[in-house]
Short mmCIF file of C-alpha atoms and ligand atoms in Angstrom, two decimals:
data_model
loop_
_atom_site.label_atom_id
_atom_site.label_comp_id
_atom_site.label_asym_id
_atom_site.label_seq_id
_atom_site.Cartn_x
_atom_site.Cartn_y
_atom_site.Cartn_z
CA MET A 1 103.04 -69.72 -29.04
CA THR A 2 99.35 -68.93 -29.02
CA LEU A 3 97.94 -66.35 -26.66
CA PRO A 4 96.73 -68.12 -23.49
CA LEU A 5 93.22 -66.66 -23.72
CA ILE A 6 90.00 -68.62 -23.68
CA PHE A 7 86.38 -67.52 -23.85
CA SER A 8 83.39 -68.99 -22.05
CA PRO A 9 80.76 -70.37 -24.46
CA GLU A 10 78.52 -67.33 -23.79
CA VAL A 11 81.32 -64.83 -24.55
CA ALA A 12 82.54 -66.81 -27.58
CA GLU A 13 79.02 -66.62 -29.00
CA ALA A 14 78.85 -62.86 -28.35
CA LYS A 15 82.21 -62.40 -30.11
CA ARG A 16 80.90 -64.39 -33.09
CA THR A 17 77.68 -62.37 -33.42
CA GLY A 18 79.20 -59.00 -32.51
CA ALA A 19 76.98 -58.58 -29.44
CA PRO A 20 78.07 -55.99 -26.84
CA ILE A 21 80.26 -57.42 -24.05
CA VAL A 22 81.10 -56.01 -20.61
CA ALA A 23 84.23 -57.18 -18.77
CA LEU A 24 84.04 -57.67 -14.99
CA GLU A 25 86.97 -57.97 -12.58
CA SER A 26 87.59 -60.79 -10.10
CA THR A 27 89.65 -59.21 -7.30
CA ILE A 28 86.40 -57.73 -6.02
CA ILE A 29 85.19 -61.36 -5.69
CA THR A 30 88.25 -62.86 -3.96
CA HIS A 31 89.66 -59.87 -2.06
CA GLY A 32 86.83 -57.33 -1.95
CA MET A 33 83.88 -59.19 -0.42
CA PRO A 34 83.42 -62.18 1.92
CA TYR A 35 81.95 -65.53 0.81
CA PRO A 36 79.06 -66.18 0.08
CA GLN A 37 78.05 -62.55 -0.62
CA ASN A 38 80.89 -62.33 -3.15
CA LEU A 39 79.42 -65.18 -5.21
CA GLU A 40 75.86 -63.86 -4.94
CA THR A 41 77.03 -60.41 -6.03
CA ALA A 42 79.11 -61.74 -8.91
CA ARG A 43 76.05 -63.62 -10.19
CA LEU A 44 73.76 -60.61 -9.76
CA VAL A 45 76.21 -58.36 -11.60
CA GLU A 46 76.46 -60.78 -14.50
CA GLN A 47 72.67 -60.98 -14.66
CA GLN A 48 72.38 -57.20 -14.56
CA VAL A 49 74.64 -56.97 -17.62
CA ARG A 50 72.46 -59.53 -19.42
CA ASP A 51 69.24 -57.77 -18.43
CA ALA A 52 70.66 -54.56 -19.89
CA GLY A 53 71.28 -56.29 -23.22
CA ALA A 54 75.00 -57.16 -23.10
CA VAL A 55 77.06 -60.25 -22.29
CA PRO A 56 79.17 -60.39 -19.10
CA ALA A 57 82.80 -61.53 -19.26
CA THR A 58 84.16 -62.03 -15.76
CA ILE A 59 87.93 -62.20 -16.09
CA ALA A 60 90.28 -64.43 -14.08
CA LEU A 61 93.47 -66.46 -14.55
CA MET A 62 93.26 -70.23 -14.09
CA ASP A 63 95.39 -73.18 -15.18
CA GLY A 64 97.74 -71.01 -17.21
CA GLN A 65 94.95 -69.33 -19.19
CA ILE A 66 93.27 -65.95 -19.18
CA HIS A 67 89.57 -66.67 -18.93
CA ALA A 68 87.26 -64.11 -20.52
CA GLY A 69 83.92 -65.22 -19.16
CA LEU A 70 83.57 -67.85 -16.44
CA THR A 71 81.18 -70.77 -16.46
CA PRO A 72 78.90 -70.90 -13.37
CA GLU A 73 81.13 -73.69 -11.98
CA ALA A 74 84.34 -71.70 -12.48
CA LEU A 75 82.78 -68.62 -10.88
CA GLU A 76 81.77 -70.66 -7.84
CA LYS A 77 85.22 -72.23 -7.54
CA LEU A 78 86.88 -68.80 -7.68
CA ALA A 79 84.51 -67.29 -5.10
CA GLN A 80 85.24 -70.16 -2.68
CA SER A 81 88.99 -70.27 -3.23
CA ASN A 82 91.16 -69.05 -0.38
CA GLY A 83 94.45 -69.00 -2.19
CA ALA A 84 93.69 -66.87 -5.26
CA HIS A 85 96.47 -64.39 -6.01
CA LYS A 86 95.68 -60.73 -6.45
CA VAL A 87 97.01 -60.04 -9.93
CA SER A 88 97.88 -56.64 -11.32
CA ARG A 89 99.96 -55.72 -14.43
CA ALA A 90 103.20 -56.86 -12.77
CA ASP A 91 101.88 -60.32 -11.85
CA ILE A 92 99.98 -61.55 -14.91
CA ALA A 93 102.73 -63.35 -16.81
CA VAL A 94 104.22 -65.14 -13.79
CA CYS A 95 100.76 -66.13 -12.56
CA LEU A 96 100.07 -67.73 -15.96
CA ALA A 97 103.51 -69.39 -16.09
CA LYS A 98 102.95 -70.95 -12.67
CA GLY A 99 99.37 -71.97 -13.42
CA TRP A 100 98.13 -70.18 -10.31
CA THR A 101 94.58 -69.04 -9.81
CA GLY A 102 94.70 -65.27 -10.20
CA ALA A 103 92.02 -62.70 -9.50
CA THR A 104 92.46 -59.66 -11.71
CA THR A 105 92.51 -56.10 -10.39
CA VAL A 106 91.24 -53.18 -12.45
CA ALA A 107 94.66 -52.86 -14.12
CA ALA A 108 94.94 -56.56 -15.01
CA THR A 109 91.29 -56.79 -16.07
CA MET A 110 91.84 -53.88 -18.47
CA ILE A 111 94.85 -55.64 -20.02
CA CYS A 112 92.89 -58.90 -20.44
CA ALA A 113 89.76 -57.15 -21.74
CA ASN A 114 91.87 -55.35 -24.32
CA LEU A 115 93.46 -58.64 -25.44
CA ALA A 116 89.96 -60.14 -25.68
CA GLY A 117 88.68 -57.22 -27.79
CA ILE A 118 86.34 -55.93 -25.08
CA ASP A 119 85.91 -52.13 -24.85
CA VAL A 120 83.97 -51.66 -21.63
CA PHE A 121 84.52 -52.86 -18.07
CA ALA A 122 82.40 -52.38 -14.94
CA THR A 123 83.73 -52.48 -11.39
CA GLY A 124 83.01 -50.99 -7.95
CA GLY A 125 85.85 -48.60 -7.24
CA ILE A 126 89.30 -48.18 -8.74
CA GLY A 127 92.57 -48.19 -6.85
CA GLY A 128 94.30 -44.83 -6.50
CA VAL A 129 96.81 -42.78 -4.58
CA HIS A 130 96.78 -43.90 -0.96
CA ARG A 131 96.77 -41.43 1.87
CA GLY A 132 100.35 -40.90 2.98
CA ALA A 133 101.65 -41.79 -0.49
CA GLU A 134 104.26 -39.05 -0.08
CA GLU A 135 105.88 -41.42 2.45
CA THR A 136 104.87 -44.87 1.19
CA PHE A 137 104.78 -44.22 -2.59
CA ASP A 138 101.64 -46.44 -2.61
CA ILE A 139 99.93 -45.57 -5.87
CA SER A 140 97.74 -48.20 -7.52
CA ALA A 141 98.87 -49.50 -10.90
CA ASP A 142 95.22 -48.97 -11.93
CA LEU A 143 95.97 -45.29 -12.61
CA MET A 144 98.88 -45.95 -14.97
CA GLU A 145 96.84 -48.64 -16.71
CA LEU A 146 94.07 -46.19 -17.45
CA ALA A 147 96.73 -44.07 -19.16
CA GLN A 148 97.83 -46.81 -21.53
CA THR A 149 95.12 -49.39 -22.18
CA SER A 150 92.09 -48.48 -24.28
CA VAL A 151 89.24 -49.72 -22.14
CA THR A 152 86.43 -47.59 -20.70
CA VAL A 153 86.09 -48.38 -16.99
CA VAL A 154 82.84 -47.67 -15.14
CA ALA A 155 83.31 -47.21 -11.37
CA ALA A 156 81.55 -45.37 -8.55
CA GLY A 157 84.66 -43.20 -8.29
CA ALA A 158 87.18 -44.23 -5.67
CA LYS A 159 86.85 -44.87 -1.95
CA ALA A 160 87.68 -42.19 0.56
CA ILE A 161 90.22 -44.65 2.04
CA LEU A 162 92.35 -43.08 -0.71
CA ASP A 163 93.64 -39.56 -1.15
CA LEU A 164 91.05 -38.50 -3.72
CA PRO A 165 92.53 -35.09 -4.67
CA LYS A 166 95.91 -36.73 -5.37
CA THR A 167 94.16 -39.54 -7.26
CA LEU A 168 92.45 -37.03 -9.56
CA GLU A 169 95.69 -35.04 -10.00
CA THR A 170 97.53 -38.21 -11.02
CA LEU A 171 94.82 -39.11 -13.53
CA GLU A 172 95.04 -35.62 -14.99
CA THR A 173 98.84 -35.82 -15.27
CA GLN A 174 98.51 -39.19 -17.00
CA GLY A 175 95.98 -37.80 -19.47
CA VAL A 176 93.10 -39.98 -18.31
CA PRO A 177 89.64 -38.51 -18.96
CA VAL A 178 87.47 -38.69 -15.85
CA LEU A 179 83.85 -38.53 -17.01
CA CYS A 180 81.32 -38.05 -14.23
CA TYR A 181 77.95 -39.45 -15.26
CA GLN A 182 75.07 -37.02 -14.80
CA SER A 183 76.98 -35.32 -12.01
CA ASP A 184 79.06 -32.19 -11.45
CA ASP A 185 81.01 -33.94 -8.68
CA PHE A 186 83.50 -36.78 -8.63
CA PRO A 187 81.75 -39.63 -6.74
CA ALA A 188 83.33 -41.27 -3.67
CA PHE A 189 82.02 -44.84 -3.75
CA TRP A 190 79.62 -44.94 -0.76
CA SER A 191 78.89 -41.23 -1.22
CA ARG A 192 77.50 -39.60 -4.34
CA SER A 193 79.96 -36.76 -4.01
CA SER A 194 83.58 -36.52 -2.89
CA GLY A 195 83.22 -32.76 -2.68
CA LEU A 196 85.63 -32.52 -5.63
CA PRO A 197 84.39 -31.13 -8.93
CA ALA A 198 83.92 -33.45 -11.91
CA PRO A 199 86.85 -33.04 -14.31
CA LEU A 200 84.36 -33.69 -17.16
CA ARG A 201 80.61 -34.20 -17.03
CA VAL A 202 78.72 -36.53 -19.39
CA ASP A 203 74.99 -37.15 -19.49
CA THR A 204 74.43 -40.09 -21.82
CA ALA A 205 75.94 -43.51 -22.48
CA SER A 206 76.13 -42.57 -26.14
CA GLU A 207 78.44 -39.60 -25.43
CA ILE A 208 80.74 -41.92 -23.50
CA GLY A 209 80.72 -44.46 -26.36
CA GLN A 210 81.45 -41.74 -28.92
CA ALA A 211 84.34 -40.39 -26.85
CA HIS A 212 85.74 -43.94 -26.52
CA LEU A 213 85.75 -44.37 -30.31
CA LEU A 214 87.09 -40.86 -30.92
CA ARG A 215 90.07 -41.51 -28.65
CA GLY A 216 90.89 -44.50 -30.85
CA GLN A 217 90.55 -42.42 -34.03
CA LEU A 218 92.72 -39.68 -32.56
CA GLY A 219 95.41 -42.22 -31.77
CA LEU A 220 95.27 -41.45 -28.05
CA PRO A 221 96.32 -44.49 -26.05
CA GLY A 222 94.63 -45.26 -22.77
CA GLY A 223 91.11 -45.60 -21.48
CA GLN A 224 88.45 -43.50 -19.86
CA LEU A 225 87.30 -43.54 -16.26
CA VAL A 226 83.55 -43.11 -15.87
CA GLY A 227 82.50 -42.01 -12.38
CA ASN A 228 78.94 -43.22 -11.83
CA PRO A 229 77.53 -42.06 -8.47
CA ILE A 230 75.94 -44.65 -6.17
CA PRO A 231 72.10 -44.56 -6.33
CA GLU A 232 70.68 -42.09 -3.80
CA THR A 233 68.71 -44.76 -1.95
CA ALA A 234 71.87 -46.79 -1.28
CA GLU A 235 74.19 -43.95 -0.28
CA ILE A 236 75.92 -44.06 3.15
CA PRO A 237 76.17 -40.57 4.68
CA THR A 238 79.75 -39.28 4.97
CA GLU A 239 79.21 -38.62 8.71
CA THR A 240 78.65 -42.35 9.16
CA ILE A 241 81.38 -43.70 6.92
CA ASN A 242 84.21 -41.22 7.56
CA PRO A 243 84.94 -42.17 11.20
CA ILE A 244 84.93 -45.83 10.16
CA ILE A 245 87.39 -45.14 7.35
CA GLN A 246 89.60 -43.29 9.85
CA ALA A 247 89.51 -46.23 12.27
CA ALA A 248 90.39 -48.71 9.52
CA LEU A 249 93.26 -46.52 8.32
CA SER A 250 94.69 -46.22 11.85
CA GLU A 251 94.49 -49.97 12.33
CA ALA A 252 96.26 -50.61 9.04
CA GLU A 253 99.04 -48.27 10.07
CA ALA A 254 99.35 -49.79 13.54
CA ALA A 255 99.46 -53.29 12.06
CA GLY A 256 102.11 -52.26 9.53
CA VAL A 257 100.05 -53.44 6.56
CA SER A 258 101.72 -52.56 3.26
CA ALA A 259 101.80 -53.05 -0.52
CA LYS A 260 99.03 -55.10 -2.11
CA GLU A 261 97.55 -56.09 1.27
CA VAL A 262 96.50 -52.49 2.06
CA THR A 263 93.31 -52.33 -0.03
CA PRO A 264 91.95 -55.79 0.99
CA PHE A 265 92.75 -55.05 4.66
CA LEU A 266 90.88 -51.73 4.63
CA LEU A 267 87.88 -53.18 2.76
CA GLY A 268 87.67 -56.09 5.21
CA ARG A 269 87.82 -53.85 8.29
CA ILE A 270 85.23 -51.42 6.93
CA PHE A 271 82.92 -54.36 6.25
CA GLU A 272 83.34 -55.55 9.86
CA LEU A 273 83.06 -52.08 11.41
CA THR A 274 79.79 -51.36 9.55
CA ASP A 275 78.34 -54.80 10.46
CA GLY A 276 78.25 -55.58 6.80
CA LYS A 277 76.23 -52.48 5.85
CA SER A 278 79.05 -51.23 3.62
CA LEU A 279 78.45 -54.35 1.56
CA ASP A 280 74.80 -53.52 0.72
CA ALA A 281 75.92 -50.18 -0.66
CA ASN A 282 78.79 -51.83 -2.48
CA ILE A 283 76.43 -54.30 -4.17
CA ALA A 284 73.99 -51.54 -5.20
CA LEU A 285 76.70 -49.44 -6.80
CA VAL A 286 78.30 -52.34 -8.68
CA LEU A 287 74.90 -53.24 -10.16
CA ASN A 288 74.38 -49.62 -11.12
CA ASN A 289 77.79 -49.61 -12.84
CA ALA A 290 77.07 -52.87 -14.65
CA ARG A 291 73.90 -51.37 -16.11
CA LEU A 292 75.64 -48.22 -17.36
CA ALA A 293 78.56 -50.26 -18.74
CA ALA A 294 76.11 -52.42 -20.72
CA GLU A 295 74.51 -49.27 -22.17
CA ILE A 296 77.93 -47.90 -23.16
CA ALA A 297 78.97 -51.22 -24.75
CA THR A 298 75.66 -51.30 -26.66
CA SER A 299 76.17 -47.77 -27.93
CA ILE A 300 79.75 -48.54 -29.06
CA THR A 301 78.50 -51.60 -30.96
CA ALA A 302 75.79 -49.52 -32.65
CA LEU A 303 78.20 -46.70 -33.53
CA ARG A 304 80.68 -49.18 -35.06
CA GLU A 305 77.92 -50.83 -37.13
CA LYS A 306 76.78 -47.45 -38.38
CA ALA A 307 80.34 -46.50 -39.34
CA ASP A 308 80.83 -49.83 -41.15
CA GLN A 309 77.70 -49.22 -43.23
CA SER A 310 78.70 -45.76 -44.40
N1 PSU B 1 88.76 -50.60 -4.48
C1 PSU B 1 87.58 -51.01 -4.05
N2 PSU B 1 87.26 -52.33 -4.11
C2 PSU B 1 88.13 -53.23 -4.63
C3 PSU B 1 89.38 -52.76 -5.12
C4 PSU B 1 89.65 -51.44 -5.03
O1 PSU B 1 86.80 -50.20 -3.59
O2 PSU B 1 87.83 -54.43 -4.66
C5 PSU B 1 90.33 -53.74 -5.76
C6 PSU B 1 90.29 -53.59 -7.30
O3 PSU B 1 90.52 -54.83 -7.89
C7 PSU B 1 91.44 -52.64 -7.58
C8 PSU B 1 92.43 -53.11 -6.57
O4 PSU B 1 91.94 -52.73 -8.90
O5 PSU B 1 91.67 -53.40 -5.40
C9 PSU B 1 93.47 -52.06 -6.28
O6 PSU B 1 94.45 -52.59 -5.46
P1 PSU B 1 95.80 -51.77 -5.21
O7 PSU B 1 95.38 -50.57 -4.45
O8 PSU B 1 96.66 -52.71 -4.43
O9 PSU B 1 96.37 -51.47 -6.57
MN1 MN B 2 99.12 -50.38 -3.68
#
């Protein structure tokens, strides 16, 4: 049985020439933003990766295949689809077996990127330990994936809808390096700082690329989480966003939302409660992450070429 993995023409060409590639997730498209902003953002993010000198590979499951790179038509179809499944580690194989359309979370995108030989992945925010996890046990599979799959993930930290101290503790327990880019603080998505100190600070894309390769050499499984703070001009002050987060959390509890519906529910309510303003910030930070991810992928490619020559 051959691996059900196919590349878009653009990604296949990049694989052939050894050009740097950046993986992008698709749950953010189907479950993270409304149509048509989701499609516009997905296109902008892909273009940002290209402008920064790498090739974008948006990952999704369709017709029984893992797609690494989507054609413009496939991207549009995914962004418009209402029935796409949210696919994490647990769901990938069944989704493929059934031929469903599956949008990949951070965890599933890491698995697919790794299969496709892609080292770097850009997203908005990762999943984490939910508030009240001591009761619900709701901890995103993204955290355990970072501990076992060797992909460097660039995110603007994690949203304050989560319990950020517990999220960082879990990452530490799992041995996941959390590298905060040019910052002494762990970023909190819409805010540049969560108020929590950076577990590790890095200042250049090249350091991140070197650390990625060193982890491989050292035989350490798992990836790296890069926390890239939202650009200052796009930041939403905590005084503005915190009451909205609280309201969304209370509504989720009152409505009895659970399991994989929790994150999409909260994101949708925050979008509505901010009259869509949360989305502008979200778009700015994803673009910022795409740029840094392209720089990291470029530096990994250059470091590998240098090593091959010596
Ligand atoms: N956090 C965000 N935006 C998102 C997600 C998380 O700020 O779109 C998506 C990502 O795909 C992430 C997933 O991997 O939700 C986590 O879902 P869960 O908490 O159910 O594991
Ligand atoms: Mn969950």
